Short mmCIF file of C-alpha atoms in Angstrom, two decimals:
data_model
loop_
_atom_site.label_atom_id
_atom_site.label_comp_id
_atom_site.label_asym_id
_atom_site.label_seq_id
_atom_site.Cartn_x
_atom_site.Cartn_y
_atom_site.Cartn_z
CA LYS A 1 0.00 0.00 0.00
CA ALA A 2 1.24 3.46 -0.76
CA GLY A 3 1.79 5.65 2.26
CA VAL A 4 0.48 9.10 3.08
CA THR A 5 1.61 11.71 0.58
CA GLN A 6 1.81 15.46 1.05
CA THR A 7 2.39 18.19 -1.47
CA PRO A 8 4.26 20.38 -1.78
CA ARG A 9 7.16 19.29 0.38
CA TYR A 10 8.61 22.76 0.75
CA LEU A 11 7.01 26.16 0.47
CA ILE A 12 8.23 29.71 0.95
CA LYS A 13 5.68 32.48 1.34
CA THR A 14 5.64 36.05 2.60
CA ARG A 15 3.59 37.53 5.39
CA GLY A 16 0.00 38.24 4.45
CA GLN A 17 -0.17 35.63 1.71
CA GLN A 18 -2.24 32.50 1.91
CA VAL A 19 -1.22 28.90 1.32
CA THR A 20 -2.89 25.58 0.59
CA LEU A 21 -1.35 22.25 1.54
CA SER A 22 -2.53 18.90 0.27
CA CYS A 23 -2.63 15.44 1.83
CA SER A 24 -3.56 12.11 0.25
CA PRO A 25 -4.24 9.41 2.85
CA ILE A 26 -3.51 5.72 2.66
CA SER A 27 -6.00 4.00 0.39
CA GLY A 28 -9.09 3.04 2.36
CA HIS A 29 -8.45 5.46 5.19
CA ARG A 30 -11.25 7.94 5.77
CA SER A 31 -9.77 10.06 8.54
CA VAL A 32 -7.15 12.73 7.98
CA SER A 33 -5.65 14.75 10.82
CA TRP A 34 -3.35 17.74 10.56
CA TYR A 35 -0.59 18.67 13.00
CA GLN A 36 1.76 21.62 13.22
CA GLN A 37 5.30 21.10 14.47
CA THR A 38 7.46 24.01 15.62
CA PRO A 39 10.57 24.10 17.80
CA GLY A 40 8.80 26.23 20.40
CA GLN A 41 5.38 24.60 20.64
CA GLY A 42 6.16 21.07 19.55
CA LEU A 43 3.52 18.97 17.83
CA GLN A 44 0.03 20.41 18.02
CA PHE A 45 -3.25 19.12 16.64
CA LEU A 46 -4.98 21.35 14.12
CA PHE A 47 -8.07 19.40 13.03
CA GLU A 48 -9.40 16.07 11.86
CA TYR A 49 -11.64 15.32 8.92
CA PHE A 50 -13.68 12.17 8.50
CA SER A 51 -15.96 11.49 5.56
CA GLU A 52 -15.74 15.12 4.39
CA THR A 53 -16.74 16.52 7.80
CA GLN A 54 -14.58 18.20 10.37
CA ARG A 55 -14.83 15.87 13.34
CA ASN A 56 -12.43 17.52 15.78
CA LYS A 57 -10.64 20.81 16.02
CA GLY A 58 -7.63 22.08 17.96
CA ASN A 59 -6.95 25.52 19.38
CA PHE A 60 -5.85 27.42 16.32
CA PRO A 61 -7.22 30.69 14.97
CA GLY A 62 -9.76 30.76 12.17
CA ARG A 63 -7.00 31.56 9.68
CA PHE A 64 -6.37 27.83 9.67
CA SER A 65 -9.02 25.88 7.83
CA GLY A 66 -9.33 22.63 6.01
CA ARG A 67 -11.56 20.45 3.96
CA GLN A 68 -11.82 16.89 2.79
CA PHE A 69 -12.98 15.60 -0.54
CA SER A 70 -15.04 12.53 -1.37
CA ASN A 71 -11.88 10.57 -2.17
CA SER A 72 -10.60 11.37 1.37
CA ARG A 73 -7.89 13.70 0.13
CA SER A 74 -7.61 16.71 2.38
CA GLU A 75 -6.40 20.25 2.01
CA MET A 76 -5.38 22.71 4.66
CA ASN A 77 -5.45 26.43 4.07
CA VAL A 78 -3.75 29.16 6.04
CA SER A 79 -4.75 32.73 5.24
CA THR A 80 -2.96 35.95 6.10
CA LEU A 81 0.28 34.20 6.92
CA GLU A 82 2.31 35.29 9.92
CA LEU A 83 5.97 34.65 10.67
CA GLY A 84 4.92 32.29 13.45
CA ASP A 85 3.18 30.03 10.96
CA SER A 86 6.58 28.79 9.80
CA ALA A 87 6.49 25.13 10.70
CA LEU A 88 6.45 21.55 9.52
CA TYR A 89 2.86 20.60 8.78
CA LEU A 90 2.16 16.91 9.07
CA CYS A 91 -0.92 15.07 8.06
CA ALA A 92 -1.83 11.65 9.34
CA SER A 93 -4.36 9.16 8.13
CA SER A 94 -6.27 6.40 9.87
CA ASP A 95 -9.34 4.35 9.12
CA GLY A 96 -11.23 6.46 11.64
CA LEU A 97 -13.58 3.69 12.67
CA ALA A 98 -11.71 1.45 15.08
CA THR A 99 -11.73 1.79 18.85
CA TYR A 100 -8.23 3.07 18.51
CA ASN A 101 -6.92 4.77 15.44
CA GLU A 102 -3.28 4.30 14.75
CA GLN A 103 -2.25 7.26 12.71
CA PHE A 104 0.25 7.06 9.87
CA PHE A 105 2.09 10.24 9.12
CA GLY A 106 3.06 11.74 5.79
CA PRO A 107 6.47 13.27 5.03
CA GLY A 108 5.26 16.76 5.90
CA THR A 109 5.25 20.14 4.22
CA ARG A 110 7.83 22.59 5.48
CA LEU A 111 6.41 26.09 5.29
CA THR A 112 8.67 29.10 5.66
CA VAL A 113 7.06 32.52 6.03
CA LEU A 114 9.33 35.51 5.32
CA GLU B 1 -6.81 19.28 29.46
CA LEU B 2 -4.58 16.31 28.75
CA LYS B 3 -0.89 17.00 29.28
CA VAL B 4 1.96 14.70 28.34
CA GLU B 5 5.40 15.06 29.86
CA GLN B 6 8.51 13.33 28.68
CA ASN B 7 11.83 13.14 30.39
CA PRO B 8 14.61 13.53 29.86
CA LEU B 9 14.35 16.01 27.00
CA PHE B 10 17.91 15.34 25.96
CA LEU B 11 19.86 12.16 26.40
CA SER B 12 23.46 11.58 25.44
CA MET B 13 24.52 7.97 25.81
CA GLN B 14 27.51 5.84 25.08
CA GLU B 15 27.12 2.94 22.73
CA GLY B 16 26.37 -0.27 24.58
CA LYS B 17 24.65 1.42 27.52
CA ASN B 18 21.04 1.07 28.65
CA TYR B 19 18.64 3.87 29.40
CA THR B 20 14.93 4.62 29.85
CA ILE B 21 12.76 7.46 28.58
CA TYR B 22 9.69 8.25 30.66
CA CYS B 23 6.31 9.51 29.51
CA ASN B 24 3.76 10.70 32.07
CA TYR B 25 0.27 11.87 31.19
CA SER B 26 -2.37 13.66 33.17
CA THR B 27 -5.72 11.98 32.46
CA THR B 28 -6.97 8.47 32.00
CA SER B 29 -6.16 6.89 28.66
CA ASP B 30 -5.28 3.40 27.58
CA ARG B 31 -3.93 4.24 24.15
CA LEU B 32 -0.36 5.39 23.90
CA TYR B 33 1.99 5.58 20.95
CA TRP B 34 5.73 5.96 20.52
CA TYR B 35 7.18 7.61 17.43
CA ARG B 36 10.66 8.22 16.14
CA GLN B 37 11.64 11.28 14.15
CA ASP B 38 14.93 11.75 12.29
CA PRO B 39 16.08 15.31 11.55
CA GLY B 40 13.96 16.93 8.86
CA LYS B 41 11.80 13.83 8.52
CA SER B 42 8.32 12.76 9.47
CA LEU B 43 7.17 10.57 12.35
CA GLU B 44 7.75 6.85 12.19
CA SER B 45 5.48 4.68 14.31
CA LEU B 46 7.40 2.48 16.76
CA PHE B 47 4.87 1.05 19.20
CA VAL B 48 1.15 1.04 19.85
CA LEU B 49 0.21 0.29 23.46
CA LEU B 50 -3.47 -0.33 24.04
CA SER B 51 -3.94 -1.70 27.52
CA ASN B 52 -2.60 -1.64 31.03
CA GLY B 53 0.49 -3.78 31.32
CA ALA B 54 1.12 -3.82 27.57
CA VAL B 55 4.73 -4.48 26.66
CA LYS B 56 6.11 -4.39 23.13
CA GLN B 57 9.65 -5.00 21.94
CA GLU B 58 11.40 -4.36 18.66
CA GLY B 59 15.13 -4.86 18.47
CA ARG B 60 16.86 -2.81 21.14
CA LEU B 61 13.71 -0.90 22.09
CA MET B 62 11.03 -2.00 24.53
CA ALA B 63 7.95 -0.01 25.48
CA SER B 64 5.53 -0.55 28.33
CA LEU B 65 2.36 1.03 29.61
CA ASP B 66 1.01 1.39 33.15
CA THR B 67 -2.37 3.08 32.86
CA LYS B 68 -2.89 3.23 36.61
CA ALA B 69 0.31 5.20 37.09
CA ARG B 70 -0.33 7.04 33.80
CA LEU B 71 3.20 6.18 32.79
CA SER B 72 4.85 4.68 29.76
CA THR B 73 8.52 3.86 29.40
CA LEU B 74 10.74 3.34 26.39
CA HIS B 75 13.76 1.28 27.34
CA ILE B 76 16.87 1.24 25.21
CA THR B 77 19.15 -1.75 25.53
CA ALA B 78 22.79 -1.67 24.42
CA ALA B 79 22.40 1.54 22.43
CA VAL B 80 23.90 1.84 18.96
CA HIS B 81 24.53 4.98 16.91
CA ASP B 82 21.61 4.23 14.57
CA LEU B 83 19.20 4.85 17.42
CA SER B 84 20.11 8.55 17.47
CA ALA B 85 16.85 10.42 16.78
CA THR B 86 14.06 12.24 18.59
CA TYR B 87 11.50 10.04 20.30
CA PHE B 88 7.95 11.16 21.03
CA CYS B 89 5.24 9.59 23.08
CA ALA B 90 1.66 10.51 22.26
CA VAL B 91 -1.56 9.83 24.12
CA GLU B 92 -4.80 9.42 22.22
CA ALA B 93 -7.80 11.47 23.30
CA TYR B 94 -9.79 11.95 20.04
CA LYS B 95 -6.53 13.50 18.88
CA LEU B 96 -2.91 12.73 19.60
CA VAL B 97 -1.36 14.80 22.38
CA PHE B 98 2.40 14.64 22.12
CA GLY B 99 5.15 14.95 24.63
CA ALA B 100 7.92 17.45 23.93
CA GLY B 101 10.20 14.74 22.61
CA THR B 102 13.48 13.25 23.80
CA ILE B 103 16.53 13.97 21.68
CA LEU B 104 18.73 10.89 21.86
CA ARG B 105 22.38 11.03 20.85
CA VAL B 106 24.35 7.81 20.97
CA LYS B 107 28.11 8.36 21.00
CA SER B 108 30.58 5.75 19.87
#
């Protein structure tokens, strides 16, 4: 089975711009979660999508949004970028139905905001 | 709010030595995960621990879970250089809540 893929892998933007990141889950997985990793805050949960619906949400401002398509692919959008949004953004997929949901992580998108 | 604490945050070990990384968490959960991250890379799943008393071993790494003490340990036996990486524990509570990570450096 192919693993989780994320595009693009690297991105450089300037403050005030917006950005869209993409995540394709493992085939058959219906849940996609997004995490932000920074040196200062560590790994933090952004949100989870399951069957095209946002199922859970972390404590991030409304500038961070996402969506999921019928094929389970997910996109994350960050508007009005700030310097502090520079981070590694990881998505993880799971089947979303089991009692526990082992999450498999993609390679990440490294976003640099100048 | 669920909090996860790892210690130590940095560990420098000699090859061949043993050591343990500790992961404490603040609320009841019986689902705990260990991940490895190499510099600039993503998270690689090491262990999934799903019940009290669970013990899993892979090579020189062994993980255990004590849900009553809210404690998981990752034990490293006879460390080798290839184990150098950052190790995270994460507790599942509708999302994964991660510890800060333990940077492990194994010196030859």
